[in-house]
Tab-separated table of C-alpha atoms and ligand atoms in Angstrom:
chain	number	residue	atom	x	y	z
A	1	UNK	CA	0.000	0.000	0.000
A	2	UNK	CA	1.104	3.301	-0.904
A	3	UNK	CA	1.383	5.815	2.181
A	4	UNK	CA	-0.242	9.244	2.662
A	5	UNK	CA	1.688	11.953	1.602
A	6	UNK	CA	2.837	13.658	4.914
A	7	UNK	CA	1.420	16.808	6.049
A	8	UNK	CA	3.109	19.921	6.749
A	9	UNK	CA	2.742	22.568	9.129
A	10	UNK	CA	4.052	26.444	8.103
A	11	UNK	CA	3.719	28.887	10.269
A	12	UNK	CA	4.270	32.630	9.470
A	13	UNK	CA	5.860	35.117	12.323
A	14	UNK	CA	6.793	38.462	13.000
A	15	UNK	CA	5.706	41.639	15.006
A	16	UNK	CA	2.595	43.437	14.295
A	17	UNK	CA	2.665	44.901	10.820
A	18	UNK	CA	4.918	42.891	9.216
A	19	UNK	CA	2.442	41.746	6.674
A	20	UNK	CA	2.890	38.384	6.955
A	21	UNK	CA	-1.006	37.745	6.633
A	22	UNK	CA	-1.435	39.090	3.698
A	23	UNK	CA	0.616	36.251	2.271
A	24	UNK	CA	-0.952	33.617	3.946
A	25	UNK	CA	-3.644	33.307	1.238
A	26	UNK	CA	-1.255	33.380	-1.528
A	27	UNK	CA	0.360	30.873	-0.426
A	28	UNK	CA	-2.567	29.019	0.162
A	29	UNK	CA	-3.934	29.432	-3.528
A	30	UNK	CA	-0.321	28.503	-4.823
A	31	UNK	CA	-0.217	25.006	-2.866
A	32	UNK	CA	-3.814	24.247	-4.256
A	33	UNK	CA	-2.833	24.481	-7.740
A	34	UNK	CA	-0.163	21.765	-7.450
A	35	UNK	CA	-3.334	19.529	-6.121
A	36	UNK	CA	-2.735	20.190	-2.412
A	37	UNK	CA	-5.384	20.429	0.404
A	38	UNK	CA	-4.633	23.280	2.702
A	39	UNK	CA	-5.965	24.341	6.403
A	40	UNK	CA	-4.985	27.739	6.896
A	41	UNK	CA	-5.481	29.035	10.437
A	42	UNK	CA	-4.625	31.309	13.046
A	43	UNK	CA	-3.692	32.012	16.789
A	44	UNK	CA	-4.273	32.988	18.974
A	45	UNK	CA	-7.470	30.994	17.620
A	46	UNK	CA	-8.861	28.591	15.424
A	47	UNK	CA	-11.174	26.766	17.095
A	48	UNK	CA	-14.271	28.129	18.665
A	49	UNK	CA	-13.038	28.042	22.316
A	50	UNK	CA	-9.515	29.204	21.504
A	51	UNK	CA	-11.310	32.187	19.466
A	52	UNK	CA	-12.909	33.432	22.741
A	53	UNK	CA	-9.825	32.981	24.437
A	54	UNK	CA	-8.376	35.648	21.647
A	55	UNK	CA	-10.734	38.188	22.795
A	56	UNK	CA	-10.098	37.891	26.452
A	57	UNK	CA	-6.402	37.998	25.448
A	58	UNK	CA	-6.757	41.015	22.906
A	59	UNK	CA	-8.530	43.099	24.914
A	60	UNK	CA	-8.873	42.277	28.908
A	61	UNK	CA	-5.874	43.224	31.187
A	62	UNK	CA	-3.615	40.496	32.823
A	63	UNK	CA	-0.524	39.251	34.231
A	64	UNK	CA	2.218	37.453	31.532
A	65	UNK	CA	1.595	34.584	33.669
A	66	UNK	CA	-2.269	34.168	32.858
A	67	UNK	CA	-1.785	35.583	28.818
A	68	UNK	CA	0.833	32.492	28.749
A	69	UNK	CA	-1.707	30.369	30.361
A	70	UNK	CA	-4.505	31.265	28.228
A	71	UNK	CA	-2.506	31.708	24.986
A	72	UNK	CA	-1.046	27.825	25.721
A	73	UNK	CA	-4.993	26.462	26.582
A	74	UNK	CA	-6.377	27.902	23.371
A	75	UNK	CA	-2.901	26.265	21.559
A	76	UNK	CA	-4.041	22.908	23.085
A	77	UNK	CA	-7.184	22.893	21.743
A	78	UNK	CA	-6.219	24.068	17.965
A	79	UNK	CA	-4.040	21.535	18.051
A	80	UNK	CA	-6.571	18.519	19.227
A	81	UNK	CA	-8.981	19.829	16.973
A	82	UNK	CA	-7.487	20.988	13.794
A	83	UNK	CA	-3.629	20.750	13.417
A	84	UNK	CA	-2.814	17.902	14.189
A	85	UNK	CA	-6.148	16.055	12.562
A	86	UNK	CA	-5.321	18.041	9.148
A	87	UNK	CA	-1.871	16.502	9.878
A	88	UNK	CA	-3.048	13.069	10.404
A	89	UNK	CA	-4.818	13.937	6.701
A	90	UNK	CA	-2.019	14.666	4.640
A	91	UNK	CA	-2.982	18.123	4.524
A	92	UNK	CA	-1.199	21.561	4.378
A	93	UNK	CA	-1.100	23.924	7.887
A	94	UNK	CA	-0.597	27.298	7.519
A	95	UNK	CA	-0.836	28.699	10.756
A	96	UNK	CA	-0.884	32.964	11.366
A	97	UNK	CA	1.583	32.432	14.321
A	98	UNK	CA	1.892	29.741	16.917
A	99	UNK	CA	4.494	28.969	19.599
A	100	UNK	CA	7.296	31.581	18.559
A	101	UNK	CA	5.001	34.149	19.077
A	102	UNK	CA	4.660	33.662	22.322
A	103	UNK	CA	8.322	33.476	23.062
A	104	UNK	CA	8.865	36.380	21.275
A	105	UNK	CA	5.831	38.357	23.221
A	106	UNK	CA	5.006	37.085	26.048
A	107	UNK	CA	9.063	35.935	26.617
A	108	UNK	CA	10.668	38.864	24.597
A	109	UNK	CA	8.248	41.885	25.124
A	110	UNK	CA	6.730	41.089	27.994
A	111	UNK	CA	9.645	39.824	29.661
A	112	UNK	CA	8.309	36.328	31.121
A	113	UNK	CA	10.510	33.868	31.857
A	114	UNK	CA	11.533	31.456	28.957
A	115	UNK	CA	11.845	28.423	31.119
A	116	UNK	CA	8.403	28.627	32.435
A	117	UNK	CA	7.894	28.833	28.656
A	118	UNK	CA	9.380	25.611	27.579
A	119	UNK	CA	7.749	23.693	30.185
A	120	UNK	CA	4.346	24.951	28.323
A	121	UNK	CA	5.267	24.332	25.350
A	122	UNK	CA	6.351	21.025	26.609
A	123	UNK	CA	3.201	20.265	28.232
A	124	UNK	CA	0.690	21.571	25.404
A	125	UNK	CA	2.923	20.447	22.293
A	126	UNK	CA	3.596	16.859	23.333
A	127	UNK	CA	2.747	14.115	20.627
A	128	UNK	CA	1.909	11.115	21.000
A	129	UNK	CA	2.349	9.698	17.680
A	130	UNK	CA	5.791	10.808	17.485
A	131	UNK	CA	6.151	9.586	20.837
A	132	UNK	CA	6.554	11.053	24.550
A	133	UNK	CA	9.355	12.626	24.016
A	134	UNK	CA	8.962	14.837	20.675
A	135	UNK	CA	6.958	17.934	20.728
A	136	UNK	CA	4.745	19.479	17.558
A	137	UNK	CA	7.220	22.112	16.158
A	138	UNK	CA	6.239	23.766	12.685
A	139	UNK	CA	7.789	22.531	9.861
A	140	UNK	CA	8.659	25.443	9.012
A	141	UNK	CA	8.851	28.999	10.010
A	142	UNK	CA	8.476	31.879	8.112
A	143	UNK	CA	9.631	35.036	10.102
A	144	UNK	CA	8.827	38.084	8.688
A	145	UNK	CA	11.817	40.243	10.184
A	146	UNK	CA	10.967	44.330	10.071
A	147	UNK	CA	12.647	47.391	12.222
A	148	UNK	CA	9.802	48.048	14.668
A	149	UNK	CA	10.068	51.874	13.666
A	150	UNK	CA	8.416	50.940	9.815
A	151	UNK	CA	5.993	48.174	11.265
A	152	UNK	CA	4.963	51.408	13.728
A	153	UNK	CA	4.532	53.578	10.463
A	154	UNK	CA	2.297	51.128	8.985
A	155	UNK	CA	0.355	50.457	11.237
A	156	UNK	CA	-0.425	54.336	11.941
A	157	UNK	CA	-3.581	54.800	10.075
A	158	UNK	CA	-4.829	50.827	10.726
A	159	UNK	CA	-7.721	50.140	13.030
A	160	UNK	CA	-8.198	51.108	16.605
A	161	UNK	CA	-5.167	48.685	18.549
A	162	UNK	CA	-5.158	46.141	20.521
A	163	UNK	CA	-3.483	45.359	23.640
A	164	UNK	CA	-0.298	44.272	22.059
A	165	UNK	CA	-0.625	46.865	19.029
A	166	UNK	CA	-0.729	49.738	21.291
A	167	UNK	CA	2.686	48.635	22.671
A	168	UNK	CA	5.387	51.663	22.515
A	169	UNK	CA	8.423	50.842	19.915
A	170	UNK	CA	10.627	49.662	22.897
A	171	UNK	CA	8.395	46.354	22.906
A	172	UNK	CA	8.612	45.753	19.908
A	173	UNK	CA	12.156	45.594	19.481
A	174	UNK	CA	12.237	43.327	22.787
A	175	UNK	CA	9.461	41.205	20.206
A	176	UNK	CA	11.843	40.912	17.556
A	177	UNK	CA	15.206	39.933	19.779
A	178	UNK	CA	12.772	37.374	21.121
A	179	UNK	CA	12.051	35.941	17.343
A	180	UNK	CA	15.677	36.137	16.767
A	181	UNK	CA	16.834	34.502	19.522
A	182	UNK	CA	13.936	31.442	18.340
A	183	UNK	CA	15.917	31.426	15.562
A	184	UNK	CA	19.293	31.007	16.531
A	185	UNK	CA	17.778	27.883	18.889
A	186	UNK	CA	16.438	26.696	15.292
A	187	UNK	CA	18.063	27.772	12.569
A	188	UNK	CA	17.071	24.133	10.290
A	189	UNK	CA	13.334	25.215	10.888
A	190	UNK	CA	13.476	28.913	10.396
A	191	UNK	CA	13.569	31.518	7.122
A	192	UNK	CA	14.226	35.230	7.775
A	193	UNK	CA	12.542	36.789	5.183
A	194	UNK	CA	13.282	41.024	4.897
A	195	UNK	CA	9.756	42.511	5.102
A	196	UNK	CA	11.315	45.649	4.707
A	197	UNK	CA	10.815	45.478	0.790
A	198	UNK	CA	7.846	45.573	-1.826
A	199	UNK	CA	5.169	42.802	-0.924
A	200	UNK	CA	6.274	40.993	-4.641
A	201	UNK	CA	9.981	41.007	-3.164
A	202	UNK	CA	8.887	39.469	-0.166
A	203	UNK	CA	6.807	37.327	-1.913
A	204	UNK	CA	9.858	36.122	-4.307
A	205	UNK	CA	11.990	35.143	-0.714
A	206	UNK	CA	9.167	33.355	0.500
A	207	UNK	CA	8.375	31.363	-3.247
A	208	UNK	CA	12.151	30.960	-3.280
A	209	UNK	CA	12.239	29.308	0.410
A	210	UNK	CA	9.272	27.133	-0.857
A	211	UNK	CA	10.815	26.139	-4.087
A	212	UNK	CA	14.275	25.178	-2.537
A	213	UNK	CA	12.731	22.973	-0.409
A	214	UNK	CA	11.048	21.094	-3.081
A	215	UNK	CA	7.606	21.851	-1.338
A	216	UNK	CA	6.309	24.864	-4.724
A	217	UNK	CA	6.732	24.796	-8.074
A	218	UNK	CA	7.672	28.442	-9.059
A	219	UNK	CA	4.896	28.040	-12.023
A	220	UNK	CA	2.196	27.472	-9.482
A	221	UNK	CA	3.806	30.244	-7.190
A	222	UNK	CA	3.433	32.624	-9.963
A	223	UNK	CA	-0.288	31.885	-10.641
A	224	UNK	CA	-1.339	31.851	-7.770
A	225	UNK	CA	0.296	35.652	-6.861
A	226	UNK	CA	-1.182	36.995	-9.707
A	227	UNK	CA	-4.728	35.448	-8.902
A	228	UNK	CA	-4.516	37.487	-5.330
A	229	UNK	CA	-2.396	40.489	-6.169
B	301	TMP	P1	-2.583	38.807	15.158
B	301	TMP	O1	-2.963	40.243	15.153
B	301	TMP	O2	-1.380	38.504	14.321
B	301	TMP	O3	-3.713	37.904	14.845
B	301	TMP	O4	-2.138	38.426	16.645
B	301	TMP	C1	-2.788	38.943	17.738
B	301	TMP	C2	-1.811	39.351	18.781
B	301	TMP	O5	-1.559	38.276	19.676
B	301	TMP	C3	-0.465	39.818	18.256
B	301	TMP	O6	-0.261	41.152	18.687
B	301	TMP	C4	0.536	38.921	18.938
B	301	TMP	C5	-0.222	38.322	20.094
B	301	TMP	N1	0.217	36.975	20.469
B	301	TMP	C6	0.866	36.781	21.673
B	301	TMP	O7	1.087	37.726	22.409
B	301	TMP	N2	1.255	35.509	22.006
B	301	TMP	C7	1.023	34.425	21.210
B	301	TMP	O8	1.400	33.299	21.553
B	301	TMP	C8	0.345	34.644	19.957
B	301	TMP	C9	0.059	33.486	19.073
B	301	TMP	C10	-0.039	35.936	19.636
């Protein structure tokens, strides 16, 4: 018998205007013209329980200890429910942040310890098809790196903020050490990609990540970004 084609689970990264979402679809369209089922989702979120667990998170005021607590509870249910099911289908994951985020926010800008961080992740991440010991990590990573000054300037004139976009500058670059210090840790699972540049450039060192792997055909990568441009 001829075995399922394994899944894989992308997640995209980076501090609040970025603009990592708007090439989550993209992608997305891209994968499903080579044939591909895709899943894309979102934390925190994704499930109906973890999405009410956003809105307590995005707007009510709390310790680092509890936003940890309650970002890691709605992470365990998006993973019962749909990551790790699509998964178990074959199917493509693209996740709007997951894990890193929350050692990059709640580690980085909040300033909560790390350790108390990997025991969570340890906790909420641990799979038991790949056995005890082995956690769900992404695939791969897709860090959209940007100076927290021009992330600031675009996100001027966007809706009213949230808790965590209303953060001064300082945060943010406390954010971003946090992502790059995730990426030092894991380098084999990580691509910077310079959001500083025209959304088609970033788009071409995200396609060109995708196609190195073997994972995109450029052809279909090409379609698909003139389908959602
Ligand atoms: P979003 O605007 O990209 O959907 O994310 C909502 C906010 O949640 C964003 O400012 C980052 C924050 N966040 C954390 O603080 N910790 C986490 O673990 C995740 C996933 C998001």
């Amino acid at each position: 018998m001829v075995g399922r084609e394994a899944g894989r689970f992308i997640t995209f990264e980076g501090i609040d205007g970025a603009g990592k979402s708007s090439h989550i679809d993209s992608l997305a369209a891209a994968f499903r013209r080579q044939g591909k089922t895709v899943t894309v989702t979102r934390e925190p979120g994704g499930t109906p329980l973890a999405e009410k667990l956003r809105t307590l998170l995005l707007n009510d005021s709390m310790d680092p200890l509890t936003e940890s607590l309650l970002v890691f509870a709605g992470r365990r249910d998006h993973l019962r429910c749909v990551i790790e099911p699509a998964l178990a289908r074959g199917e493509i994951v693209l996740c709007d942040r997951f894990t890193d985020a929350t050692f990059a926010y709640q580690g980085g800008g909040r300033g909560f310890d790390v350790k108390v961080l990997s025991i969570l992740e340890r906790i909420t991440q641990v799979n038991i098809a790949l056995g005890p010991e082995k956690i769900r990590d992404p695939d791969l990573t897709l860090w959209f790196d940007l100076a927290p000054e021009m992330a600031a300037a675009r996100l001027a004139d966007a809706r009213t903020p949230d808790r965590f976009e209303s953060q001064p500058v300082e945060f943010f670059r406390r954010v971003r050490q946090g992502y790059a210090d995730r990426e030092l840790a894991a380098s084999q699972r990580f691509v910077r990609l310079d959001a500083g540049h025209t959304r088609d450039a970033v788009w071409s060192q995200l396609v060109g990540a995708l196609v190195k792997r073997g994972w995109l055909s450029a052809e279909s990568a090409d379609m698909a970004a003139e389908k959602t441009s």
